[in-house]
Coordinates of C-alpha atoms in Angstrom, one line a residue:
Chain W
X1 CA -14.7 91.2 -85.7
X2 CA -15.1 94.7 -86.4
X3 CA -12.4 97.5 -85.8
X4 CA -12.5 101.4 -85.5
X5 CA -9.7 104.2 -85.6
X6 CA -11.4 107.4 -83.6
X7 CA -9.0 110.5 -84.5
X8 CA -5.7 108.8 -84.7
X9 CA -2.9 110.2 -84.6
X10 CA 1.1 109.3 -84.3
X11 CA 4.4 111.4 -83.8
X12 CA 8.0 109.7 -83.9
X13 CA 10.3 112.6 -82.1
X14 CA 9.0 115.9 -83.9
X15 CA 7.7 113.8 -87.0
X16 CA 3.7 113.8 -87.5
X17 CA 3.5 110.7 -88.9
X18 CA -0.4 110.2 -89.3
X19 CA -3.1 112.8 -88.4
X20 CA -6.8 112.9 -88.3
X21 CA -7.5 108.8 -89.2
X22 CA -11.1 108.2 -88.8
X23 CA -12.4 104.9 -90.4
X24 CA -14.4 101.4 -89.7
X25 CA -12.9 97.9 -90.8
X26 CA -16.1 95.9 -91.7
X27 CA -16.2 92.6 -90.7
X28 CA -15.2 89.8 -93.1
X29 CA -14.3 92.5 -96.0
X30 CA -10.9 93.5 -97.4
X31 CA -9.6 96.8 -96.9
X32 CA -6.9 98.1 -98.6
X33 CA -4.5 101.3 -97.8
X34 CA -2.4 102.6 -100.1
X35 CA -0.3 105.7 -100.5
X36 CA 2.9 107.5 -101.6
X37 CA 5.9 105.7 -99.8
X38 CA 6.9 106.9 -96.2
X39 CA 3.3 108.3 -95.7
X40 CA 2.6 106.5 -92.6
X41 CA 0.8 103.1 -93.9
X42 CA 2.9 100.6 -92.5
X43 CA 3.2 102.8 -88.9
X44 CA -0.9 102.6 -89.4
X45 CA -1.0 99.1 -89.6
X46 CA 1.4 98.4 -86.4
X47 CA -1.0 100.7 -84.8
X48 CA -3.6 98.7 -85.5
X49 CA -2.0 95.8 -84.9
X50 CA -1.4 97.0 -81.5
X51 CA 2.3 96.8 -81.9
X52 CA 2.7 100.5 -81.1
X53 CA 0.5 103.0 -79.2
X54 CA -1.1 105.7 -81.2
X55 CA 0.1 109.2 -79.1
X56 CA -4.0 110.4 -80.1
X57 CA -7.0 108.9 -80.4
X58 CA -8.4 105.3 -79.9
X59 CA -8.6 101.9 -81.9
X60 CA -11.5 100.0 -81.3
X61 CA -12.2 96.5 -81.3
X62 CA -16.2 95.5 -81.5
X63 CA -17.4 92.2 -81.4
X64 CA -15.7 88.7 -79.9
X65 CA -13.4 86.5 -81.6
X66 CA -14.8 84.0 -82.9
X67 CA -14.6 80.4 -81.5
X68 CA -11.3 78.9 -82.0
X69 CA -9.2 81.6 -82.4
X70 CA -5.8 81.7 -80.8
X71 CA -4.9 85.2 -82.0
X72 CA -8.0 87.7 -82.9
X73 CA -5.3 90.6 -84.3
X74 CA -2.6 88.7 -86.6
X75 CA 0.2 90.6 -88.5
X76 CA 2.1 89.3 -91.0
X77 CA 5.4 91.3 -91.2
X78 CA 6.9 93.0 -94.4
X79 CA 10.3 91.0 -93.9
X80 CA 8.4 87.8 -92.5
X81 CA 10.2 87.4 -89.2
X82 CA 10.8 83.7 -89.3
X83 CA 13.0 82.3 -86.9
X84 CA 16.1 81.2 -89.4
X85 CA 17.0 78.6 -87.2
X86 CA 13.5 76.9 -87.6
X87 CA 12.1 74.7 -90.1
X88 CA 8.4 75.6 -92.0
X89 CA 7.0 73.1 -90.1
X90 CA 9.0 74.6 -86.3
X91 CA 8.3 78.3 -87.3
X92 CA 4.4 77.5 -87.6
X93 CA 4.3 75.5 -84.3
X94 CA 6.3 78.4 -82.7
X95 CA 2.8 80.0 -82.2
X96 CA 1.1 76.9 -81.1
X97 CA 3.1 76.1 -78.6
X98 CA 1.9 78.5 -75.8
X99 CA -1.6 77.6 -76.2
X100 CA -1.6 73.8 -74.8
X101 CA -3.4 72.4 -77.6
X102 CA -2.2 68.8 -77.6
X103 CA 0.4 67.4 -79.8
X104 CA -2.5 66.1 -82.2
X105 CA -4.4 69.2 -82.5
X106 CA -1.3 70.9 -83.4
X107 CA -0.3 68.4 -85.8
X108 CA -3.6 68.7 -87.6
X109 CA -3.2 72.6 -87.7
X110 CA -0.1 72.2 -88.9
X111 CA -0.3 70.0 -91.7
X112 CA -3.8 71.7 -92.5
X113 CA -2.5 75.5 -93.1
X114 CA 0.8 74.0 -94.6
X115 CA -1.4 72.3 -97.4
X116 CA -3.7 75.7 -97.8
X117 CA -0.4 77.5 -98.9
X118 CA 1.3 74.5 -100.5
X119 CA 4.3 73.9 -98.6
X120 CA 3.7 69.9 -97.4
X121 CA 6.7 69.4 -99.2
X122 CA 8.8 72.1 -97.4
X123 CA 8.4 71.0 -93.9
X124 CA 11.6 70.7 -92.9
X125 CA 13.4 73.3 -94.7
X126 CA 15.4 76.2 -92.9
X127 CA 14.3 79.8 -94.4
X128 CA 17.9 80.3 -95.9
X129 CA 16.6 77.3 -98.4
X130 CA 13.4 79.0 -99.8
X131 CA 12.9 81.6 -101.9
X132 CA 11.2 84.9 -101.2
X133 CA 8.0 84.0 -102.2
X134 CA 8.0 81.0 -100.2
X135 CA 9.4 82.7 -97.1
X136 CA 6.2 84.9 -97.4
X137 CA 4.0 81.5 -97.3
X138 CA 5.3 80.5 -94.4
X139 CA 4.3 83.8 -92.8
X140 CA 0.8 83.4 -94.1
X141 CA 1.0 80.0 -93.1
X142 CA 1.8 80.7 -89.6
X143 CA -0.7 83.3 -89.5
X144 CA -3.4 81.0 -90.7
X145 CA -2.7 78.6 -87.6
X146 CA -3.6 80.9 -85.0
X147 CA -7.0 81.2 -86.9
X148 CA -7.1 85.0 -86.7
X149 CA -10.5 87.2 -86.5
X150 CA -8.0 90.2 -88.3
X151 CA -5.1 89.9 -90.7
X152 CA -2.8 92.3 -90.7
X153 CA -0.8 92.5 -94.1
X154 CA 2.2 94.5 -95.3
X155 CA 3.2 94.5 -98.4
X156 CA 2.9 91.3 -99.8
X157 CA 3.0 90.2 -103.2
X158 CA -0.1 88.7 -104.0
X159 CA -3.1 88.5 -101.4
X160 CA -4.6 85.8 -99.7
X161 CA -8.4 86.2 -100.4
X162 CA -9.8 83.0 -100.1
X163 CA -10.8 83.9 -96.1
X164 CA -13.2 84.4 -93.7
X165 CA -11.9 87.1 -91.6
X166 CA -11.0 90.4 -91.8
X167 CA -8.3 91.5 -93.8
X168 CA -6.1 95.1 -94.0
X169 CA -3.7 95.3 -96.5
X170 CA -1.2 97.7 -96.6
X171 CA -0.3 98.4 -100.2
X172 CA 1.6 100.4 -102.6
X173 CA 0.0 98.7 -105.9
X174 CA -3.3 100.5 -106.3
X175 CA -4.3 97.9 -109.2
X176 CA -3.8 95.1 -107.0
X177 CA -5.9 97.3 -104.2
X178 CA -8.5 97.6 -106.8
X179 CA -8.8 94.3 -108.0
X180 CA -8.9 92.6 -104.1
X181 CA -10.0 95.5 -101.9
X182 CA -13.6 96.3 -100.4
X183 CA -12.8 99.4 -99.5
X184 CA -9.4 101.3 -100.7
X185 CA -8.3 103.7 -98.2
X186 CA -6.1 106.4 -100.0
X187 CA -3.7 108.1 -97.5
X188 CA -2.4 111.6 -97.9
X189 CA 1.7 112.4 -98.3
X190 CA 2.7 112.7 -94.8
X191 CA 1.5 113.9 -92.4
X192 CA -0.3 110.7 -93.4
X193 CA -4.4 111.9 -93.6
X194 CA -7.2 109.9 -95.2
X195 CA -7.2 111.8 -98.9
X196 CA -10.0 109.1 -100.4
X197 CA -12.2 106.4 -99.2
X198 CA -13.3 104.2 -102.4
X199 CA -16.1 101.2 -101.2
X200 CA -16.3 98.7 -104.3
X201 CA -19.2 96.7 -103.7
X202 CA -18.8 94.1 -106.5
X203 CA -17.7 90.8 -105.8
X204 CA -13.9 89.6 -106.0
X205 CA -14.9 87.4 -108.5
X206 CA -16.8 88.9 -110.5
X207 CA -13.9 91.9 -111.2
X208 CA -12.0 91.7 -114.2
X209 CA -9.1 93.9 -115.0
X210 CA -11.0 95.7 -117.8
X211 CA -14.4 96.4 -116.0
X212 CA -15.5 99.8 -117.0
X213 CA -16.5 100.3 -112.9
X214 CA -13.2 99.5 -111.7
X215 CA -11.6 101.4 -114.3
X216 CA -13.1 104.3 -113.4
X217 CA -12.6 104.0 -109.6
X218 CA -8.7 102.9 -110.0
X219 CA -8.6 105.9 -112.5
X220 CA -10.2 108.2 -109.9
X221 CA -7.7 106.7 -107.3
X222 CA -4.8 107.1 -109.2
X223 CA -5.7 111.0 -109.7
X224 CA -5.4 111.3 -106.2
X225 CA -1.7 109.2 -105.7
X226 CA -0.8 111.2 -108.5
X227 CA -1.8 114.6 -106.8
X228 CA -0.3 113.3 -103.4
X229 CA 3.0 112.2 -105.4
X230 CA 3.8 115.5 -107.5
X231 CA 2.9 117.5 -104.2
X232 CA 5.3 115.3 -102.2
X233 CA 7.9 115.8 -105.0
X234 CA 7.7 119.6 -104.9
X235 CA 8.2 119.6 -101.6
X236 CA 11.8 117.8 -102.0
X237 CA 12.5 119.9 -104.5
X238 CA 11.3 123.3 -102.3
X239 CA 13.2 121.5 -99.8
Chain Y
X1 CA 34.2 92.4 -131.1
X2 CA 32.3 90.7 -128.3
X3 CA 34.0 90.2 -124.2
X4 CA 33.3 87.8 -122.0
X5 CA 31.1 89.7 -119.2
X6 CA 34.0 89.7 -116.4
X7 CA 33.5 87.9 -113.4
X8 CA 33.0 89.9 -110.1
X9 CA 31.4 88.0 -107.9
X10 CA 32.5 85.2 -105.4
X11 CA 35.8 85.1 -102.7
X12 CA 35.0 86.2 -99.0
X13 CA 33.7 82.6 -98.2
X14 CA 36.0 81.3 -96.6
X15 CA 35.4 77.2 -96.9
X16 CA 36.9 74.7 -94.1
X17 CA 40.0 72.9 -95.9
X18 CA 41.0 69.7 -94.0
X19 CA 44.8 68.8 -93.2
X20 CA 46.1 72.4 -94.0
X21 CA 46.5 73.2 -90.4
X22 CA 48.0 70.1 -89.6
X23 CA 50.3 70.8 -92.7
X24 CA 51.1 74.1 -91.0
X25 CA 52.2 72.3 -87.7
X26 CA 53.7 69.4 -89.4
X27 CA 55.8 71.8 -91.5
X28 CA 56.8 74.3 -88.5
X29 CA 58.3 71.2 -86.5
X30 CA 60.1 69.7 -89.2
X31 CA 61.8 72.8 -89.9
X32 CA 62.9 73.3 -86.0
X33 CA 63.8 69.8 -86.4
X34 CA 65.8 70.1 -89.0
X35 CA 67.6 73.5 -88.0
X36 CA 68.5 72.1 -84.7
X37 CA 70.1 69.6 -86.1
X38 CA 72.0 70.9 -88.9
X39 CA 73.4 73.6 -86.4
X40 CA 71.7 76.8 -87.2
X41 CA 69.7 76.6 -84.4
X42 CA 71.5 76.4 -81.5
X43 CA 70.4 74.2 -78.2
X44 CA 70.3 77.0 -76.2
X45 CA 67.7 78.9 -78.8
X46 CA 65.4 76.0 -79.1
X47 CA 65.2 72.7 -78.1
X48 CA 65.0 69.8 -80.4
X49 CA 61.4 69.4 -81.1
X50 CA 62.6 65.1 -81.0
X51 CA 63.9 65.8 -77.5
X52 CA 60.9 67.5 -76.3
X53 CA 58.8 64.3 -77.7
X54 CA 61.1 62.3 -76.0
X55 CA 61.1 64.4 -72.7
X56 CA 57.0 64.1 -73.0
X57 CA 57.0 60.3 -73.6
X58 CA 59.4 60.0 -70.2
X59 CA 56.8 62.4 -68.4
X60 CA 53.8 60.0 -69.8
X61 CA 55.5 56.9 -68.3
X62 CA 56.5 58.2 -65.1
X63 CA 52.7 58.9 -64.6
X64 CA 53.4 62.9 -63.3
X65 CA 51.6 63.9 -66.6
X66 CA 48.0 63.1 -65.0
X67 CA 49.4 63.8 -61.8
X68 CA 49.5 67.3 -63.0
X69 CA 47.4 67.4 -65.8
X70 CA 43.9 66.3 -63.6
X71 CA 44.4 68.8 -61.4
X72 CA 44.7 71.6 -64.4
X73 CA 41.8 70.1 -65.4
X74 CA 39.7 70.2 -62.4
X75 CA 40.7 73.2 -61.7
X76 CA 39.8 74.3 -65.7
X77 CA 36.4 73.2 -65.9
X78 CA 35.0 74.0 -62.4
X79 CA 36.0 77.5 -62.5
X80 CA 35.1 78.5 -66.6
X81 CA 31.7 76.7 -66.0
X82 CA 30.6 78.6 -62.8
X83 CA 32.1 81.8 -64.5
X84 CA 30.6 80.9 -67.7
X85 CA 27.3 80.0 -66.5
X86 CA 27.3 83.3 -64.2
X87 CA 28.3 85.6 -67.6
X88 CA 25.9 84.2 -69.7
X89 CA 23.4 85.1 -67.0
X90 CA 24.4 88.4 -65.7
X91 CA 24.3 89.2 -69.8
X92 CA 21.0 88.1 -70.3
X93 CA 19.5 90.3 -67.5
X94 CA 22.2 93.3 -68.9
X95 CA 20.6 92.8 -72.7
X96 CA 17.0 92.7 -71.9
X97 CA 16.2 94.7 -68.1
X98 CA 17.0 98.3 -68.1
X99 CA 17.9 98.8 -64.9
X100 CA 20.4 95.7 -64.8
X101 CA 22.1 97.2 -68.0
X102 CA 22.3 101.0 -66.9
X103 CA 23.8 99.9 -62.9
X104 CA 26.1 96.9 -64.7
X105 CA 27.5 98.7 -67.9
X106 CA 29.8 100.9 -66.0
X107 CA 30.2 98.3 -63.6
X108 CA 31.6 95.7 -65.6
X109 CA 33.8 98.0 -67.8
X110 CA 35.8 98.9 -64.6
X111 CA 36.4 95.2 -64.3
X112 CA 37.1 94.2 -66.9
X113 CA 40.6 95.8 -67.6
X114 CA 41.6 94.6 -64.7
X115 CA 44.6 91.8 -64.9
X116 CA 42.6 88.9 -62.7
X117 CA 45.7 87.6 -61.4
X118 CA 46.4 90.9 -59.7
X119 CA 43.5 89.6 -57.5
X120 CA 45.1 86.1 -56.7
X121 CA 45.8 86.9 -52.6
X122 CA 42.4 88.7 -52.5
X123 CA 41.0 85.3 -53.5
X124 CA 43.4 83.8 -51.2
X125 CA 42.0 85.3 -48.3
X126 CA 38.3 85.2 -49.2
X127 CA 38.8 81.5 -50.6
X128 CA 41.7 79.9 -48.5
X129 CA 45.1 78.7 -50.5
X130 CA 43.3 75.6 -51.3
X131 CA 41.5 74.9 -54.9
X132 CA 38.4 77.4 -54.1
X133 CA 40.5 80.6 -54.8
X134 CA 41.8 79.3 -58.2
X135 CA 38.2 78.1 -59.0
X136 CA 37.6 81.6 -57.8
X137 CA 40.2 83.3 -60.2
X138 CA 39.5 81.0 -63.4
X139 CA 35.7 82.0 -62.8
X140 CA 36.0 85.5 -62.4
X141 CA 38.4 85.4 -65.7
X142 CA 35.8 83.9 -67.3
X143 CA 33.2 86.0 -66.6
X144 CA 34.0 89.0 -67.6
X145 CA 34.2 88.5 -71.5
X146 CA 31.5 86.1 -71.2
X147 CA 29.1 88.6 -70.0
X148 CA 30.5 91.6 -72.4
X149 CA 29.9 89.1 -75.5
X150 CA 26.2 88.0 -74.3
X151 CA 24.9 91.4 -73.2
X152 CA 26.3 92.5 -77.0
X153 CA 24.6 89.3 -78.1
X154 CA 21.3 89.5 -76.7
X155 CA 21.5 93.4 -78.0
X156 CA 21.8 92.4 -81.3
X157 CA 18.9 89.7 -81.5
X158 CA 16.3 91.1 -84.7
X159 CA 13.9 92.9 -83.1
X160 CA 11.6 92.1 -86.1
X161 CA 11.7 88.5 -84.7
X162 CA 10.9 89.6 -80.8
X163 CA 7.9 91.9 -82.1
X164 CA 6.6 89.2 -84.2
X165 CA 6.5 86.6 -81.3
X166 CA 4.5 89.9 -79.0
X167 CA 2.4 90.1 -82.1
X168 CA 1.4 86.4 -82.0
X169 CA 0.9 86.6 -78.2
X170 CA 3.9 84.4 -76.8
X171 CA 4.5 85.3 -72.9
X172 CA 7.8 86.9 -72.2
X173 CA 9.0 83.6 -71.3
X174 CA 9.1 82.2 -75.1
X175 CA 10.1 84.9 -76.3
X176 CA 13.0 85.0 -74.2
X177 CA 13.7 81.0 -74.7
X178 CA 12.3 80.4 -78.0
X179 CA 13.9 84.2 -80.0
X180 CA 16.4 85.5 -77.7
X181 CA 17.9 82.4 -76.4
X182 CA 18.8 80.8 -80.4
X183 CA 19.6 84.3 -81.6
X184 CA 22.1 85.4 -79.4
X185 CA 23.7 81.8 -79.5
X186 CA 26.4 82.8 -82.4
X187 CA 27.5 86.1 -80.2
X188 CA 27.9 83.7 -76.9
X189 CA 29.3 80.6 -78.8
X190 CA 32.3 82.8 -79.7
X191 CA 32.5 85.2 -77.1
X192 CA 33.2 81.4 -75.1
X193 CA 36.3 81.3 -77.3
X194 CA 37.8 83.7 -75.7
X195 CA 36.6 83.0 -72.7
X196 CA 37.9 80.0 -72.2
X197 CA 41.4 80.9 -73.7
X198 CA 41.6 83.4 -71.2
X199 CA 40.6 80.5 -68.4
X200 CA 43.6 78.7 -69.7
X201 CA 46.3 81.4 -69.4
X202 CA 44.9 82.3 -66.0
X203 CA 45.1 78.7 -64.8
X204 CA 48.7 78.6 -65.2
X205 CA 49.4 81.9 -63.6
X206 CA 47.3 80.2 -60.8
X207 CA 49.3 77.3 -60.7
X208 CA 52.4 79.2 -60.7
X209 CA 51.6 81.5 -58.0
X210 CA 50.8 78.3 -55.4
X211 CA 50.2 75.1 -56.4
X212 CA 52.2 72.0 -55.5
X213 CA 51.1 70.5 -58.8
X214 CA 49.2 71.7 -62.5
X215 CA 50.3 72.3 -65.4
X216 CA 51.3 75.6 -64.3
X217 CA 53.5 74.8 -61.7
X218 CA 55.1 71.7 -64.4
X219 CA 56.3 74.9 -66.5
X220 CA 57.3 77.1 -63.3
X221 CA 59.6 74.4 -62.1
X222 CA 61.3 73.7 -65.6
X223 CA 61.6 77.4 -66.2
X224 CA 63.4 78.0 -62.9
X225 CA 65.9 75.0 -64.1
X226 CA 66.1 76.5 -67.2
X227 CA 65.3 72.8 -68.7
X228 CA 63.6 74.2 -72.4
X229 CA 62.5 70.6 -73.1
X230 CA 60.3 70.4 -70.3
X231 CA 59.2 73.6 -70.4
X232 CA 58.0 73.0 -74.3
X233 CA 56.5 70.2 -72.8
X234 CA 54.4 71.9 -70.7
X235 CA 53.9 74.5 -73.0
X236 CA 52.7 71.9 -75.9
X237 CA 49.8 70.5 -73.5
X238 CA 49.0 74.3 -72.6
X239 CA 48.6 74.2 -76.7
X240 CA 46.8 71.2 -76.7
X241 CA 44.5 72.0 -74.3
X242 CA 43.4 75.0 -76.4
X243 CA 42.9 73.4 -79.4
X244 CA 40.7 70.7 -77.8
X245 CA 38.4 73.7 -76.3
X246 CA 38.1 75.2 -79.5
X247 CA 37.7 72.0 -81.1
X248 CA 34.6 71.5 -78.5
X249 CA 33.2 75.0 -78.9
X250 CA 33.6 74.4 -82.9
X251 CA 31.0 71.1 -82.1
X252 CA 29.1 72.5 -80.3
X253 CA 28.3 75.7 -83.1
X254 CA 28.1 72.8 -85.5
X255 CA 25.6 71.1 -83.9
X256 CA 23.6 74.5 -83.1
X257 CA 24.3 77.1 -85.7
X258 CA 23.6 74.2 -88.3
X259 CA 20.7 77.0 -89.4
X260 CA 23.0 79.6 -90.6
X261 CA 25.9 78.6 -93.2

């Protein structure tokens, strides 16, 4: 499944928070948005996600889900959002359980995405018992049941590529952007504007931290944060 | 010359330590035992906490204790759970429809400060003099903090948690069952606390207002005699019977708040 942002914009009160966004998510690719903090990527993603209305212009969705998929747009939230009074196992089945599916074809999802992000052994542990980094499995884990067409990332540490859908990850590590990322969206300070659109075409496997190519695109990136950053700086300063 | 790094960390945990409120009790009686019997208490002050034991084991044998005690009882439990039930509902709606909040807010503020018992012969001539106008009074007792503590409750929920279940598509019914229900549990479990205290102390003032027999009316009749041991009597079960409702409640957030310590 394919998405589009036509002209979009978003205001909180008198804030602009994002302006002008024009840009395709290709099917079955990886994009990646990165950008000074508080310039609007996370509000872009929500948008996206369909979790707030844009005040102008349009997000389009193109294509049907594909078969089997409980939840074509799924977001995986900065903070997780699991239910603390829920095991692994309960908070995954929390977004099974409205779909009818028959207490053996939930088991089977369930044990299946729980082995994908290695927590079999965790089943029945509350959230207050894991650590951070297992707290954000679950997420993924829970996201992975409902067999999305798009996942929505926010800031996670470490990205789950291994996928067939789409994926837009909202990011503040431009390496990581570089070394995952099909296309690397660079957003302005805000009002938040597109400042750079970077399409890597080489395969995720085939990167290596010290490619010449990506070198030279995480260099040319980074000139742009860097621009964005001092600028955003002056302004405090200015004030 | 090298320090230890000083320790900063830990306290403001407070940990459940068995037998030291029964130490307390034990302790407090003994001492009134004691004074009252070395003479520094005098009779009239207090009464001797052996004669009030003895006084209770006389009102045990002569069977007037559930004579009195099942009707408190009755009257208790019917009344907190209809206003209980009605509080936690009236909250929900107030925590989660807008309309329901903005024409109830005001609404139940006005009531709230309101002294139920003042109300007693209003019920009396809605409800009759029978049992239905205490049931009335206890309920409408209980309602009041019960729906200020789950309206705050419900408010409180993460909305993180509520946007995630939209995001994954869960139909307002889930939501409401599955994230708001289990996260405004702690706010309701202990607004029930007081709740239910205040169901006890307006179940005696019931009882003493018109009843031919309670708990209430046990105390009402010892007090007018001026006959302290009964009236400690009376006023131990009163104790009693708080203690065993927290004791319940304190189950009952076991059993469902086991996700959170």
């Amino acid at each position: 499944m394919e998405l589009s942002l036509r002209d979009v914009g978003h205001v909180y009160g008198a804030v602009d928070v994002l302006s002008d966004i024009t840009m395709d998510i290709p099917g079955g690719r990886i994009l990646c948005i990165v950008g000074p903090s508080g310039c609007g990527k996370s509000t872009l993603l929500r948008l996206i996600g369909g979790l707030e209305r844009p005040t102008r212009g349009a997000i389009l969705q193109q294509g049907a889900p594909p078969e089997g998929c409980l939840n074509p747009l799924t977001y995986v939230f900065q903070d997780f959002a699991l239910l603390p009074w829920r095991t692994v196992e309960g908070n995954v089945r929390l977004v099974l359980e409205d779909h009818r599916l028959g207490a053996e074809a939930v088991e089977r999802i369930v044990a299946d995405v729980l082995a994908r992000t290695r927590l079999s052994d965790f089943r029945r542990a509350l959230p207050r018992q894991l650590s951070g980094g297992m707290k954000q499995r679950v997420a993924i884990a829970r996201a992975l049941a409902v067999n999305p067409a798009v996942m929505l990332m926010d800031d996670l540490v470490g990205l789950w590529t291994r996928a067939p859908f789409t994926s837009v990850y909202v990011t503040h590590n431009l390496a990581e952007a570089v070394r995952l990322g099909h296309r690397i969206v660079v957003l302005s300070r805000r009002p938040g504007r597109i400042a750079e659109t970077v399409d890597i075409d080489m395969a995720l496997e085939d990167r290596r931290a010290d490619h010449p190519d990506l070198l030279r695109d995480q260099q040319r990136l980074w000139a742009v944060m860097r621009d964005e950053a001092r600028a955003a700086d002056a302004e405090l300063v200015d004030g | 010359m090298a320090d230890p790094v000083p320790f900063r960390g830990g306290g403001f945990a407070p940990r459940t330590k068995r037998g030291v409120g029964l130490i307390v009790f034990v302790g407090l009686i003994a001492f009134l035992e004691w004074g009252t019997r070395a003479g520094f208490i005098s009779a009239l002050t207090l009464p001797r906490p052996s004669d009030v034991l003895a006084e209770f084991g006389h009102f045990y044998r002569s069977g007037r204790l559930w004579d009195n005690l099942l009707p408190s009882l009755e009257r208790l439990v019917v009344g907190a759970t209809f206003g209980a039930t009605a509080g936690i509902a009236v909250g929900f709606a107030m925590g989660l429809f807008s309309y329901a909040r903005a024409g109830l807010v005001p609404l139940v503020a006005a009531i709230f400060p309101i002294p139920k018992i003042a109300l007693l012969p209003l019920f009396v001539i809605w409800f009759g003099i029978d049992e239905a106008s205490k049931y009335a009074l206890i309920a409408f007792g209980t309602f009041t903090p019960t729906v200020v503590a789950t309206y705050g409750a419900v408010d409180n929920v993460d909305r993180t948690l509520i946007r995630m279940g939209q995001s994954f598509g869960l139909s307002w019914f889930s939501i409401t069952r599955k994230i708001v229900l289990p996260g405004a549990m702690p706010g309701i479990l202990s607004g029930l606390r007081i709740s239910l205290a205040i169901a006890i102390i307006l179940l005696v003032a019931a009882e003493m207002l018109g009843a031919q027999t309670g708990v209430g009316a046990y105390i009402l009749e010892a007090g007018s005699l001026y006959n302290l041991e009964r009236l400690f009597v009376g006023v131990s079960i009163l104790s009693m019977l708080g203690v065993t409702v927290s004791f319940i409640i304190g189950r009952i957030e076991r059993r469902l708040l086991r996700w959170r310590s």
